[in-house]
CSV table of N, CA, C and O in Angstrom, one decimal:
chain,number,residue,atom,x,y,z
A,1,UNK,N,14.0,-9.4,-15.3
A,1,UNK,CA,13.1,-10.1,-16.2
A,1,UNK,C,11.8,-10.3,-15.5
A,1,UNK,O,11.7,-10.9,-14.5
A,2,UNK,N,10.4,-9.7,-16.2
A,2,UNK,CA,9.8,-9.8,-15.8
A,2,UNK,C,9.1,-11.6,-15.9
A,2,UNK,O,9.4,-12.4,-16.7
A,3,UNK,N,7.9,-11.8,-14.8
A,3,UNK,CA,7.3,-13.3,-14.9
A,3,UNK,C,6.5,-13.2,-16.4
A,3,UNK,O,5.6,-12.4,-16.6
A,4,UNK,N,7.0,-14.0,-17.1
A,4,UNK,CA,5.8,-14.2,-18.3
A,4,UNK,C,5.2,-15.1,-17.9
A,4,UNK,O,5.5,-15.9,-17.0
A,5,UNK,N,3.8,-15.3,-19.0
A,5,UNK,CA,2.9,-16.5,-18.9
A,5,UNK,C,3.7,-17.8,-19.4
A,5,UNK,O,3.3,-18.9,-19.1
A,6,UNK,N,4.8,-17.6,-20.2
A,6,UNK,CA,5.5,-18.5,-20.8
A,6,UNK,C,6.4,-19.6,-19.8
A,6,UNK,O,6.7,-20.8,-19.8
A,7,UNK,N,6.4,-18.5,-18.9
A,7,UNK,CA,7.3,-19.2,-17.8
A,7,UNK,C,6.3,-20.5,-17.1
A,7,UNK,O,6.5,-21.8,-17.1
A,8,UNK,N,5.4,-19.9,-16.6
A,8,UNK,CA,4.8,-20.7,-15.9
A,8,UNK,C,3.2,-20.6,-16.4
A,8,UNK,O,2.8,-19.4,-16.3
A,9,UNK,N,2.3,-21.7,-17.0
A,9,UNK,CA,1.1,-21.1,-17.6
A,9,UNK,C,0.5,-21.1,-16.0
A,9,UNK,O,1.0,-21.5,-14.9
A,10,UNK,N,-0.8,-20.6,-16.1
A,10,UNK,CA,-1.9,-20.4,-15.2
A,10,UNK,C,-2.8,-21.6,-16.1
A,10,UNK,O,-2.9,-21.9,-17.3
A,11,UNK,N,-3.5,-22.0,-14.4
A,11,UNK,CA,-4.7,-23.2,-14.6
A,11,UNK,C,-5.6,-22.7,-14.0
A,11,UNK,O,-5.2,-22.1,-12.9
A,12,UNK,N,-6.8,-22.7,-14.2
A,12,UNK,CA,-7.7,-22.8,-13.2
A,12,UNK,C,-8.6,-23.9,-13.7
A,12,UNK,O,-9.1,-24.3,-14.8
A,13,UNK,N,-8.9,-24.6,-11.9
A,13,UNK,CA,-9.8,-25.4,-12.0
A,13,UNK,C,-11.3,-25.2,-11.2
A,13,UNK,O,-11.6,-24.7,-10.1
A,14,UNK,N,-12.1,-25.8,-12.1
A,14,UNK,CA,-13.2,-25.2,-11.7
A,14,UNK,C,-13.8,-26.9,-11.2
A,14,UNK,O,-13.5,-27.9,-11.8
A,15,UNK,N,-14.6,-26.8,-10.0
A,15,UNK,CA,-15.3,-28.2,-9.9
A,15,UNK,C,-15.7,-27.7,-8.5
A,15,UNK,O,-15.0,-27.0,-7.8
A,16,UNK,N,-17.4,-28.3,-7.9
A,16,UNK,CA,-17.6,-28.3,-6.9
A,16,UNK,C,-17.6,-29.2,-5.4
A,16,UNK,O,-17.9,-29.1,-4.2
A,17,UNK,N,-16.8,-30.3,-6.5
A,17,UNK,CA,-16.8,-31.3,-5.3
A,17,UNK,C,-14.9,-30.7,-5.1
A,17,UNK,O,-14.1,-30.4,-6.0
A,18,UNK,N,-14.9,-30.8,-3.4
A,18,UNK,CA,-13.5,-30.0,-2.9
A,18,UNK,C,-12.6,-31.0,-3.0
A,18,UNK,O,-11.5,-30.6,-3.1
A,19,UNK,N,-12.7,-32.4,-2.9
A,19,UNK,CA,-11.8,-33.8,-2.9
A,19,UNK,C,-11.0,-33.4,-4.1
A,19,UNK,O,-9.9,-33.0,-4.1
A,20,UNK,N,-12.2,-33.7,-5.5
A,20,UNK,CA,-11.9,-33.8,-6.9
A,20,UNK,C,-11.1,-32.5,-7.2
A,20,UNK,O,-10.0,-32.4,-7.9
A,21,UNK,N,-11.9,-31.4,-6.6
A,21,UNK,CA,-10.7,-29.9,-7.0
A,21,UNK,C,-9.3,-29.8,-6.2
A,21,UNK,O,-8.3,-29.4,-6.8
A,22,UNK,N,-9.4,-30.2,-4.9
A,22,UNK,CA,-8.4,-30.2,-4.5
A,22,UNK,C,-7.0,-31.2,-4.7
A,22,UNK,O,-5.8,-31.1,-4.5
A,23,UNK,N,-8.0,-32.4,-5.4
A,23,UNK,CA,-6.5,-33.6,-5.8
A,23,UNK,C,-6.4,-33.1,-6.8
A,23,UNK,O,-5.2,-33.0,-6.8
A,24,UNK,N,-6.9,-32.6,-7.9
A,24,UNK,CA,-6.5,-32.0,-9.2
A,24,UNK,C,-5.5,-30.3,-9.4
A,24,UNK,O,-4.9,-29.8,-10.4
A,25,UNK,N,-5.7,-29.8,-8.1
A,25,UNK,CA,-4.9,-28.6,-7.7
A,25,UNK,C,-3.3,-29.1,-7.3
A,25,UNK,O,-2.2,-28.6,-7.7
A,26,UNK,N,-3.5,-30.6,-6.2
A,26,UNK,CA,-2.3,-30.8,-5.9
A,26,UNK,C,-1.3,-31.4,-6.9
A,26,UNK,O,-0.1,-31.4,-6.8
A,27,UNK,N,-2.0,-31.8,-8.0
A,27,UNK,CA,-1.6,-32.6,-8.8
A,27,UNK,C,-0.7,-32.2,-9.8
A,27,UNK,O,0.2,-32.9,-10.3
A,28,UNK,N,-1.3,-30.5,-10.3
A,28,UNK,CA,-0.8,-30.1,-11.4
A,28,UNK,C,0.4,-28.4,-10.2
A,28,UNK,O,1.0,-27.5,-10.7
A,29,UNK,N,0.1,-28.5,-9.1
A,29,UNK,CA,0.9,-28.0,-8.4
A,29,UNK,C,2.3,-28.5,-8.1
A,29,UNK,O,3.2,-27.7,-8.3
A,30,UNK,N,2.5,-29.8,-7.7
A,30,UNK,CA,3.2,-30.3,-7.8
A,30,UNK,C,4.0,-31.2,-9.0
A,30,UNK,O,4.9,-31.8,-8.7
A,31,UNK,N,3.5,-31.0,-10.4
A,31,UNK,CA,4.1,-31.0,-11.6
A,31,UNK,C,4.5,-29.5,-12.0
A,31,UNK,O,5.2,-29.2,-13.1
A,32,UNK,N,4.1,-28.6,-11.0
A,32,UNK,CA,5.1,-27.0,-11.6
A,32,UNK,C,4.4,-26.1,-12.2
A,32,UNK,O,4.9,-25.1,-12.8
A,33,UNK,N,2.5,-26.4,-12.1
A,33,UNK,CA,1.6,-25.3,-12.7
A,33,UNK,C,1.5,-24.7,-11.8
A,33,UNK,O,1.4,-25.2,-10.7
A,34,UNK,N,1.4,-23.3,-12.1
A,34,UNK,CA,0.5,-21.9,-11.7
A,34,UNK,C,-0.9,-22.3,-11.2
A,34,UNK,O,-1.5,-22.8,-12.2
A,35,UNK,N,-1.9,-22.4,-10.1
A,35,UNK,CA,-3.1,-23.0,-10.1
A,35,UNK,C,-3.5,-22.3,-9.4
A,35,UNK,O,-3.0,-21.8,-8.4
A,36,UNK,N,-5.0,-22.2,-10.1
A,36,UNK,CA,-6.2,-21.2,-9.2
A,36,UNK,C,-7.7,-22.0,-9.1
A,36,UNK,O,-8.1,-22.6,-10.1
A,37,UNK,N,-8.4,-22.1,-7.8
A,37,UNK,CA,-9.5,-23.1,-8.2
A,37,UNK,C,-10.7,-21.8,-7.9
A,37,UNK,O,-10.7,-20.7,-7.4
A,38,UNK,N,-11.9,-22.9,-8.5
A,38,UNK,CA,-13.4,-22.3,-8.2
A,38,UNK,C,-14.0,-23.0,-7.9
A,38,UNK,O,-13.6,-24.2,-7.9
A,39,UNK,N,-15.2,-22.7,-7.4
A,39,UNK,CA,-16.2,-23.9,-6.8
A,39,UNK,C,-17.3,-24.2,-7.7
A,39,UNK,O,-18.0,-25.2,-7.6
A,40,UNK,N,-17.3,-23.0,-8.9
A,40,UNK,CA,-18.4,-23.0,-9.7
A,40,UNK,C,-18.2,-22.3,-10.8
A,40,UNK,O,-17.2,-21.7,-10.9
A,41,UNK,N,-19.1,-22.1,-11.7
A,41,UNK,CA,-18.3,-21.3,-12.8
A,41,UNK,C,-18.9,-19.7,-12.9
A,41,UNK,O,-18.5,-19.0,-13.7
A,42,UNK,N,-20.1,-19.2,-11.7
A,42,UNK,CA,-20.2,-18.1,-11.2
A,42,UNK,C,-19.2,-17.5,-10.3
A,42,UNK,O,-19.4,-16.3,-10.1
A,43,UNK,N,-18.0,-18.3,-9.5
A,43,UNK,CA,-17.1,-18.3,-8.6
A,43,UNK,C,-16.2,-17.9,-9.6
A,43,UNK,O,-15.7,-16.8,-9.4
A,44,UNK,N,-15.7,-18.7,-10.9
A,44,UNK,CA,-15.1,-18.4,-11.6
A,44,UNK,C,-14.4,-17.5,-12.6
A,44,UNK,O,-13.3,-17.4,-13.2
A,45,UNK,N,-15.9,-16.9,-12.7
A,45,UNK,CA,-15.6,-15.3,-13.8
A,45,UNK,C,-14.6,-14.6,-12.9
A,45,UNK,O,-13.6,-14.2,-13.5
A,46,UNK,N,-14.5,-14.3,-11.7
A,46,UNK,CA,-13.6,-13.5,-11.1
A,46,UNK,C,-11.8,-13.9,-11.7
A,46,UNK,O,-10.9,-13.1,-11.7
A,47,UNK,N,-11.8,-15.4,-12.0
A,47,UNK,CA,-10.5,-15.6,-11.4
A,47,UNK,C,-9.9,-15.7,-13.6
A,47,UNK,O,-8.9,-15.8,-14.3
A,48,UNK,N,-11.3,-15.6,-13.9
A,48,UNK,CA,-10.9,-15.9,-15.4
A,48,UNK,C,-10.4,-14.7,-16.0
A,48,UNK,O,-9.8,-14.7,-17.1
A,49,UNK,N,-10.8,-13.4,-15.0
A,49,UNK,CA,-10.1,-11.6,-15.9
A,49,UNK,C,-8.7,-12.0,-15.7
A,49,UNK,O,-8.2,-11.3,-16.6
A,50,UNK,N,-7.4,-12.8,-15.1
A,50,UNK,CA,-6.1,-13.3,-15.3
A,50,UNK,C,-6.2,-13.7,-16.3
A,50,UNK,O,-5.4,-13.1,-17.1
A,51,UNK,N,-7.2,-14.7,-16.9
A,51,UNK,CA,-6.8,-14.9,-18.2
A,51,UNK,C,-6.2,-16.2,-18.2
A,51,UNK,O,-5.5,-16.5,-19.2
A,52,UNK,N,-6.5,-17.3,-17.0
A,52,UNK,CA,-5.4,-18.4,-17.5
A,52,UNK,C,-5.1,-19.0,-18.9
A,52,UNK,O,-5.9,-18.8,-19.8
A,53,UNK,N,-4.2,-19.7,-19.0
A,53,UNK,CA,-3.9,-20.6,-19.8
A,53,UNK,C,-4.8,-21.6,-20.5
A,53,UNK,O,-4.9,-21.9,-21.7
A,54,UNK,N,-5.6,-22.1,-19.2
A,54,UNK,CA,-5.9,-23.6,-19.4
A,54,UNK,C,-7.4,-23.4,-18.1
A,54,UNK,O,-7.5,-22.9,-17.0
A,55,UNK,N,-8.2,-23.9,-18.7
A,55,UNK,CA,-9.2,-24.4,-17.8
A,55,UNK,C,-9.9,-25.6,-17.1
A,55,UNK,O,-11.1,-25.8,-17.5
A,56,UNK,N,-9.5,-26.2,-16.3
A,56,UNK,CA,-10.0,-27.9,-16.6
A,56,UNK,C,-11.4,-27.4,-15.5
A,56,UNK,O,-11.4,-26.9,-14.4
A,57,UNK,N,-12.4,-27.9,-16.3
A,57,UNK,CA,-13.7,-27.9,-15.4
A,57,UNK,C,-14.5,-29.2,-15.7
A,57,UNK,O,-14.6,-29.9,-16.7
A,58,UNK,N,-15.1,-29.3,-14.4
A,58,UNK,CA,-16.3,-30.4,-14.6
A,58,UNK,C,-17.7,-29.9,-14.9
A,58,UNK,O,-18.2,-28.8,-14.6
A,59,UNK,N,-18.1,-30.7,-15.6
A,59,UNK,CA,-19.4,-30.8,-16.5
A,59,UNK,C,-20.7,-30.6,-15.5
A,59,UNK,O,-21.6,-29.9,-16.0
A,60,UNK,N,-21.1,-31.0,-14.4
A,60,UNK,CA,-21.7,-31.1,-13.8
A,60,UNK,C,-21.9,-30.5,-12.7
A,60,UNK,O,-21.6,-31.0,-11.7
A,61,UNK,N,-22.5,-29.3,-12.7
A,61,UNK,CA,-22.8,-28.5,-11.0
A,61,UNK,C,-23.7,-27.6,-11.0
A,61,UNK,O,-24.3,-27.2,-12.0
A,62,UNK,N,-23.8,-27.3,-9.8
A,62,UNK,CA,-24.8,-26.2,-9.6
A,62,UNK,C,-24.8,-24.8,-10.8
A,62,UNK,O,-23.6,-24.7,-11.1
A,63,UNK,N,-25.7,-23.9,-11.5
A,63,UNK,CA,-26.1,-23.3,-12.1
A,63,UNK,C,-24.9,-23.4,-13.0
A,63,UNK,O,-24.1,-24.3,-13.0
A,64,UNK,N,-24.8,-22.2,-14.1
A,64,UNK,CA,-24.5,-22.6,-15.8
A,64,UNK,C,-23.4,-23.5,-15.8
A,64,UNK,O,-22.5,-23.3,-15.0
A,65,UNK,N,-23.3,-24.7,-16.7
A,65,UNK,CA,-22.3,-25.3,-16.5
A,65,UNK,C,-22.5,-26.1,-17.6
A,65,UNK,O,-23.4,-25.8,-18.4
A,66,UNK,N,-21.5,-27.5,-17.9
A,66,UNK,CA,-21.6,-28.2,-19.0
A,66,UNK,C,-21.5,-27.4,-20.6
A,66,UNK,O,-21.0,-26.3,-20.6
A,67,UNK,N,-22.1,-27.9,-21.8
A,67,UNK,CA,-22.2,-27.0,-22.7
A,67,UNK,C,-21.8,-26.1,-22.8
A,67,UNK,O,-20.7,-25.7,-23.2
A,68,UNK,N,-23.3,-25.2,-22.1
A,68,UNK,CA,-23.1,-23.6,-22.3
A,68,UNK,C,-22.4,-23.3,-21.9
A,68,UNK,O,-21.8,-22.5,-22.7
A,69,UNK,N,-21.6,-23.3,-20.6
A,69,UNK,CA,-20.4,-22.9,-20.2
A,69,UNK,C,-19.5,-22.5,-20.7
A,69,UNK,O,-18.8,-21.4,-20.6
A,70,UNK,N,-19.4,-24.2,-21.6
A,70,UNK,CA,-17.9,-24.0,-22.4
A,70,UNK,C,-18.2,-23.1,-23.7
A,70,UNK,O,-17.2,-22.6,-24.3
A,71,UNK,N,-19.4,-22.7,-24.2
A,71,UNK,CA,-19.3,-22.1,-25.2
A,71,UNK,C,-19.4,-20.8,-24.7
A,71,UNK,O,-18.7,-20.1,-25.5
A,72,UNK,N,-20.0,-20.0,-23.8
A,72,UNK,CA,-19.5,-19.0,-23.1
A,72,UNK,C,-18.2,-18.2,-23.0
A,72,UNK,O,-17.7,-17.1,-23.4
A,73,UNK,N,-17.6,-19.7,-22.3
A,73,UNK,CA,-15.7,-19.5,-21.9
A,73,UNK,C,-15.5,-19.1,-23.5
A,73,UNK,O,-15.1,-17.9,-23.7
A,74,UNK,N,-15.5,-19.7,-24.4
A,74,UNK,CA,-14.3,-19.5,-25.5
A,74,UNK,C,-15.6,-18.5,-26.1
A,74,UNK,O,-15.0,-17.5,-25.7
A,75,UNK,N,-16.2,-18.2,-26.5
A,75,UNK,CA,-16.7,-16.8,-27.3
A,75,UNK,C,-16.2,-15.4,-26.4
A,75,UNK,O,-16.3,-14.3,-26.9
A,76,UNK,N,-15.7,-15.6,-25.0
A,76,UNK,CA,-15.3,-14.6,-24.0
A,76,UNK,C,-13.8,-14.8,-24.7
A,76,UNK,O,-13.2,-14.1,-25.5
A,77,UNK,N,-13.6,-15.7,-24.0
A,77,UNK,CA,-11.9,-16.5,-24.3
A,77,UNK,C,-11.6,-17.1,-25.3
A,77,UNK,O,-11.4,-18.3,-25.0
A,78,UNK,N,-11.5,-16.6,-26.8
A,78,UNK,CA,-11.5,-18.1,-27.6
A,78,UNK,C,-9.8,-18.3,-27.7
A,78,UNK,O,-9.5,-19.0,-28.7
A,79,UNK,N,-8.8,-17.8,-27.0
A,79,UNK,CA,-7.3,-18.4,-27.0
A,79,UNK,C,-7.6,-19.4,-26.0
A,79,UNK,O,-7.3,-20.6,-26.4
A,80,UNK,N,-8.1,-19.4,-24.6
A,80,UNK,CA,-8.2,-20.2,-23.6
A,80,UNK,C,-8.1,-21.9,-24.0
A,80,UNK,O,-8.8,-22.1,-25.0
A,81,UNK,N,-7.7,-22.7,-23.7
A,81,UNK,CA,-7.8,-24.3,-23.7
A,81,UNK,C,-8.6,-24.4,-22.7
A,81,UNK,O,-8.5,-23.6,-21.7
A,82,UNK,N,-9.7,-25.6,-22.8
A,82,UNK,CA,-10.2,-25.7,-22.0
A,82,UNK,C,-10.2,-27.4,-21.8
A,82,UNK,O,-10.0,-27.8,-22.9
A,83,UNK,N,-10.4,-28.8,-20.9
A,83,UNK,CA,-10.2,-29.6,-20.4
A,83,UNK,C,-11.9,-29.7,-19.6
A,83,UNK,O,-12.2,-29.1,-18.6
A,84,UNK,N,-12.6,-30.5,-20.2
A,84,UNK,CA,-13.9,-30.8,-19.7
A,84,UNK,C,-13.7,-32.0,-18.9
A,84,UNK,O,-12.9,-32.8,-19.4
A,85,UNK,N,-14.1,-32.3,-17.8
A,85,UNK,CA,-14.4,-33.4,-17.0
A,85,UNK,C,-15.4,-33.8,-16.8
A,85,UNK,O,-16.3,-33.0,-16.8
A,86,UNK,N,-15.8,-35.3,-16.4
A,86,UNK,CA,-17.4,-35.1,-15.6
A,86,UNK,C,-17.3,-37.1,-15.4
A,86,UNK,O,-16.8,-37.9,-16.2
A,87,UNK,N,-17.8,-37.3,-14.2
A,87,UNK,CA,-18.4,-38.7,-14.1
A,87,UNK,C,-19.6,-39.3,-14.3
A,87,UNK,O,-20.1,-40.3,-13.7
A,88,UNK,N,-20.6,-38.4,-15.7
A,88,UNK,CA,-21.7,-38.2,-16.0
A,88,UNK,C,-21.5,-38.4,-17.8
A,88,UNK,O,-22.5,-38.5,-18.6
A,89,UNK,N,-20.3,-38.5,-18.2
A,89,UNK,CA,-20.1,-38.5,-19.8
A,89,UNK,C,-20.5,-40.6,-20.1
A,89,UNK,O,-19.9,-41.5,-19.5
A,90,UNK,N,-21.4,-40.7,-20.9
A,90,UNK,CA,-22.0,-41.9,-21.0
A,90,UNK,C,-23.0,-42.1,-20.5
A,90,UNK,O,-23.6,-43.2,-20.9
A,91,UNK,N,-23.7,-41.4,-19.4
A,91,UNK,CA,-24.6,-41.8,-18.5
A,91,UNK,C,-26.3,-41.2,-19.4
A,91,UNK,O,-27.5,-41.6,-19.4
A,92,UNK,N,-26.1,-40.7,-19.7
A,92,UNK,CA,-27.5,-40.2,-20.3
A,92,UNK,C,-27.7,-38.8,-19.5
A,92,UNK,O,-28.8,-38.3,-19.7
A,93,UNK,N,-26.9,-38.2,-18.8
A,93,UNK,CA,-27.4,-37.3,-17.9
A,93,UNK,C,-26.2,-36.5,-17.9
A,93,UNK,O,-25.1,-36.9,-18.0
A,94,UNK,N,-26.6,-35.0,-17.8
A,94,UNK,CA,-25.6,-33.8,-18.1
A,94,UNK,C,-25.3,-34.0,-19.6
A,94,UNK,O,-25.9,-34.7,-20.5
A,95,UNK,N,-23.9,-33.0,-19.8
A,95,UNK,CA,-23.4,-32.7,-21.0
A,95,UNK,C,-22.3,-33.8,-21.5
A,95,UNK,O,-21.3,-34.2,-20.8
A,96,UNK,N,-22.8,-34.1,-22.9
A,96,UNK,CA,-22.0,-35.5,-23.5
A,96,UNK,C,-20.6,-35.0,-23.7
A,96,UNK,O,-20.3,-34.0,-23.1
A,97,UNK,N,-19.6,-35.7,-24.5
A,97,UNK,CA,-18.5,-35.8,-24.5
A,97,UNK,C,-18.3,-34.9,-25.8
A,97,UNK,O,-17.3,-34.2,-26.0
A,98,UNK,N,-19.5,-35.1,-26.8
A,98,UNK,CA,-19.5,-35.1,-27.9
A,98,UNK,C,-20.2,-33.4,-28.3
A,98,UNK,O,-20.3,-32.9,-29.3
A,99,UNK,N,-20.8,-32.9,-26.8
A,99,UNK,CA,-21.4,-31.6,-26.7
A,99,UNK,C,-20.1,-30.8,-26.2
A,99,UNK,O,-19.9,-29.7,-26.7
A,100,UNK,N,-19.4,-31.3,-25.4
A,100,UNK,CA,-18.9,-30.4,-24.5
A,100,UNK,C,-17.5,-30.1,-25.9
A,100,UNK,O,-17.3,-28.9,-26.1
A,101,UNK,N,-16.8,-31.1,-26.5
A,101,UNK,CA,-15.9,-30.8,-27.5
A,101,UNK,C,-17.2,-30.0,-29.1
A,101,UNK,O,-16.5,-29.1,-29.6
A,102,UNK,N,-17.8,-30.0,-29.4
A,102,UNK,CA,-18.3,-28.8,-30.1
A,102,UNK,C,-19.1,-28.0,-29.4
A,102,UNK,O,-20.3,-28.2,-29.5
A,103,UNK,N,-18.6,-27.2,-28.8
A,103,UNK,CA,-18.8,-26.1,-27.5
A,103,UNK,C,-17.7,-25.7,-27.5
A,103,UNK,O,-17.6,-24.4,-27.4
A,104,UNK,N,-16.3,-26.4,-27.6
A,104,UNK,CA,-15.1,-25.9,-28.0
A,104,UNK,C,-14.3,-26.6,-26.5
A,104,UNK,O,-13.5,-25.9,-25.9
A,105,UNK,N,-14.6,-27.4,-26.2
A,105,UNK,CA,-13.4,-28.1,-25.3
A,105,UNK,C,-12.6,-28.9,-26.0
A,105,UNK,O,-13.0,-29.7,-26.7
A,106,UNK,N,-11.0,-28.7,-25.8
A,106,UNK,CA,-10.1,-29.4,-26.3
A,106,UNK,C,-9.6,-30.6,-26.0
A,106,UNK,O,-8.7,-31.0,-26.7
A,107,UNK,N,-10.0,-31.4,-24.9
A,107,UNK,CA,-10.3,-32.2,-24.3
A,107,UNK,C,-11.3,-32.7,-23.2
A,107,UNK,O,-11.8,-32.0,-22.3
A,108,UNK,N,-11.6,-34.2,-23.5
A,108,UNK,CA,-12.7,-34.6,-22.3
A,108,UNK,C,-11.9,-35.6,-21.3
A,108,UNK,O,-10.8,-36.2,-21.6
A,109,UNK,N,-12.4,-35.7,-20.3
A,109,UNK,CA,-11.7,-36.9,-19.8
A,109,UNK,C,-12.8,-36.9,-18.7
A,109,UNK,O,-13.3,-36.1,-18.0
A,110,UNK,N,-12.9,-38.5,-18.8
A,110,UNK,CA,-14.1,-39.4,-17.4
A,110,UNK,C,-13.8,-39.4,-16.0
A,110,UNK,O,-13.0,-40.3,-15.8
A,111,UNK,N,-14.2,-38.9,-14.9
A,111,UNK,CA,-14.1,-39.2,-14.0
A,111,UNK,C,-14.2,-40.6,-13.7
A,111,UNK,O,-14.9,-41.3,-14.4
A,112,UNK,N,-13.3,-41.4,-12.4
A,112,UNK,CA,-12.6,-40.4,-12.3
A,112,UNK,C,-11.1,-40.5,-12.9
A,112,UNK,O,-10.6,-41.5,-13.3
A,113,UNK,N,-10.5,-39.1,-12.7
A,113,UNK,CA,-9.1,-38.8,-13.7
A,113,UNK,C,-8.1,-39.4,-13.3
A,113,UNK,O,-8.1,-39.9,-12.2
A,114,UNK,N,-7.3,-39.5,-14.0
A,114,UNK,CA,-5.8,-40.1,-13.9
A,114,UNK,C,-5.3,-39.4,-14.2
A,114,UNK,O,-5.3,-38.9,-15.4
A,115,UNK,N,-4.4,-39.1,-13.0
A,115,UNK,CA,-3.1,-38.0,-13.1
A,115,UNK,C,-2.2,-37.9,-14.4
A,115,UNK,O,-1.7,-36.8,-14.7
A,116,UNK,N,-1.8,-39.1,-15.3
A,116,UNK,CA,-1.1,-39.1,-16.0
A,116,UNK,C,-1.7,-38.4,-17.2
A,116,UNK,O,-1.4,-37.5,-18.0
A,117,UNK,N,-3.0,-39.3,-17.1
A,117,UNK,CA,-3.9,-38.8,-18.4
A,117,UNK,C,-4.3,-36.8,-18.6
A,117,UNK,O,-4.6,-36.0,-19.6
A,118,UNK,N,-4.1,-36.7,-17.1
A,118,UNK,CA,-4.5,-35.1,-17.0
A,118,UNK,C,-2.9,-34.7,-17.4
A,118,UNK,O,-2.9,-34.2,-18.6
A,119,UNK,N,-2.1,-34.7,-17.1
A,119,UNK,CA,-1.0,-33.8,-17.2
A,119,UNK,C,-1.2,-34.1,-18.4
A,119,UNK,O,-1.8,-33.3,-19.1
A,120,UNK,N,-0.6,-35.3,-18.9
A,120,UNK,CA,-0.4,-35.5,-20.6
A,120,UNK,C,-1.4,-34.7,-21.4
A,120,UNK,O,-1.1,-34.5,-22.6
A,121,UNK,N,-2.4,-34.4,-21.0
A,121,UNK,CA,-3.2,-33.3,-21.7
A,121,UNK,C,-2.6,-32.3,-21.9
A,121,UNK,O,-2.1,-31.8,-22.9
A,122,UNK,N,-2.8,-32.0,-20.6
A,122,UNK,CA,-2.5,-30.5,-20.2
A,122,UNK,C,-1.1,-29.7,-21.1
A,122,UNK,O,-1.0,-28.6,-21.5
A,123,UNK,N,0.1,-30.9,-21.2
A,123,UNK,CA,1.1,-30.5,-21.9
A,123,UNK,C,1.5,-30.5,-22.8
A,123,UNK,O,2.4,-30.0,-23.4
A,124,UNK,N,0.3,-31.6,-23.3
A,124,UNK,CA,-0.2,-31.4,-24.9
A,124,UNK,C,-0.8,-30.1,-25.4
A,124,UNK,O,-0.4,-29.4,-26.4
A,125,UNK,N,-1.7,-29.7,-24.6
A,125,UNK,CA,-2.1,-28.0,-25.1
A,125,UNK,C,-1.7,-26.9,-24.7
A,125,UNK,O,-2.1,-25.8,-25.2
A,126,UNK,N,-1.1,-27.1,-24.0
A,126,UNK,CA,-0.4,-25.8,-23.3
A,126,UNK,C,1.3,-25.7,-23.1
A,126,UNK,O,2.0,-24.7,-22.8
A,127,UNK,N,1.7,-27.0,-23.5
A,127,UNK,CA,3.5,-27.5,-22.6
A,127,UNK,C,3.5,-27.4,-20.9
A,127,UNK,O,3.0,-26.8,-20.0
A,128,UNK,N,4.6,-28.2,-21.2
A,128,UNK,CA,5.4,-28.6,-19.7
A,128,UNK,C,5.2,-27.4,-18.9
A,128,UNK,O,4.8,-26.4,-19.4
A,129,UNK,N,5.3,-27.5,-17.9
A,129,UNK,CA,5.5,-26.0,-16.8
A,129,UNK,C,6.7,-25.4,-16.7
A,129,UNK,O,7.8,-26.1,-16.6
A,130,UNK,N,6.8,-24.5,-16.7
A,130,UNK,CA,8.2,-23.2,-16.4
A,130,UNK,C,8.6,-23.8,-15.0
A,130,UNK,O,7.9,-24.0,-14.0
A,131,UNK,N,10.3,-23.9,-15.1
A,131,UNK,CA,10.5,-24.0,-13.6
A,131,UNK,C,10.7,-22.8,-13.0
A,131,UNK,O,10.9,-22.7,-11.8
């Protein structure tokens, strides 16, 4: 039997700060996701020809990002889910909450995240992980 996507979806997380990428890698690793990170969303086109599942990125980084990003990703990807982040949603500065979901993010969520709140997303748009 070959591995389907069914079994186990793929994630990739996109974020430049390595704390925030890497507690969010351990996080959804250790709940039983498939996980790939980037540092950026020029880092990222490589890891996006897989095709993951699920994208959770932050809103805020060095070159294209926020918005256009997300509207990028899903005119490239429009199956992909994508999971916007940022510690900048309210602030007056970067991409709002209310830009990045009509851009086509299926969810937002405020830095910083709460593990519960991220999985429960995640399994809302995509399901549980394949063991």
């Amino acid at each position: 039997m070959s591995h389907s996507k069914e079994s186990r979806p793929e994630i990739l997380v996109i974020d430049d700060d390595a704390i925030m990428r890497d507690l969010i890698v351990d996080w959804l690793e250790a709940a039983g996701y498939a996980v790939h990170k980037a540092t950026d969303c020029n880092s990222a086109c490589a890891a996006l020809e897989r095709a993951p599942a699920l994208v959770v990125s932050d809103m805020w980084m060095p070159g294209p990002c926020g918005a256009a990003a997300i509207k990028w990703l899903k005119e490239k990807y429009p199956e992909m889910r994508l999971i916007a982040i940022s510690g900048h949603f309210g602030s007056g500065q970067g991409c709002t909450e209310e830009a990045a979901t009509s851009a086509g993010a299926a969810r937002t969520l405020a830095k910083p995240v709460k593990r519960a709140e991220l999985l429960g997303a995640i399994a809302e748009l995509i399901g549980p992980p394949g063991k």
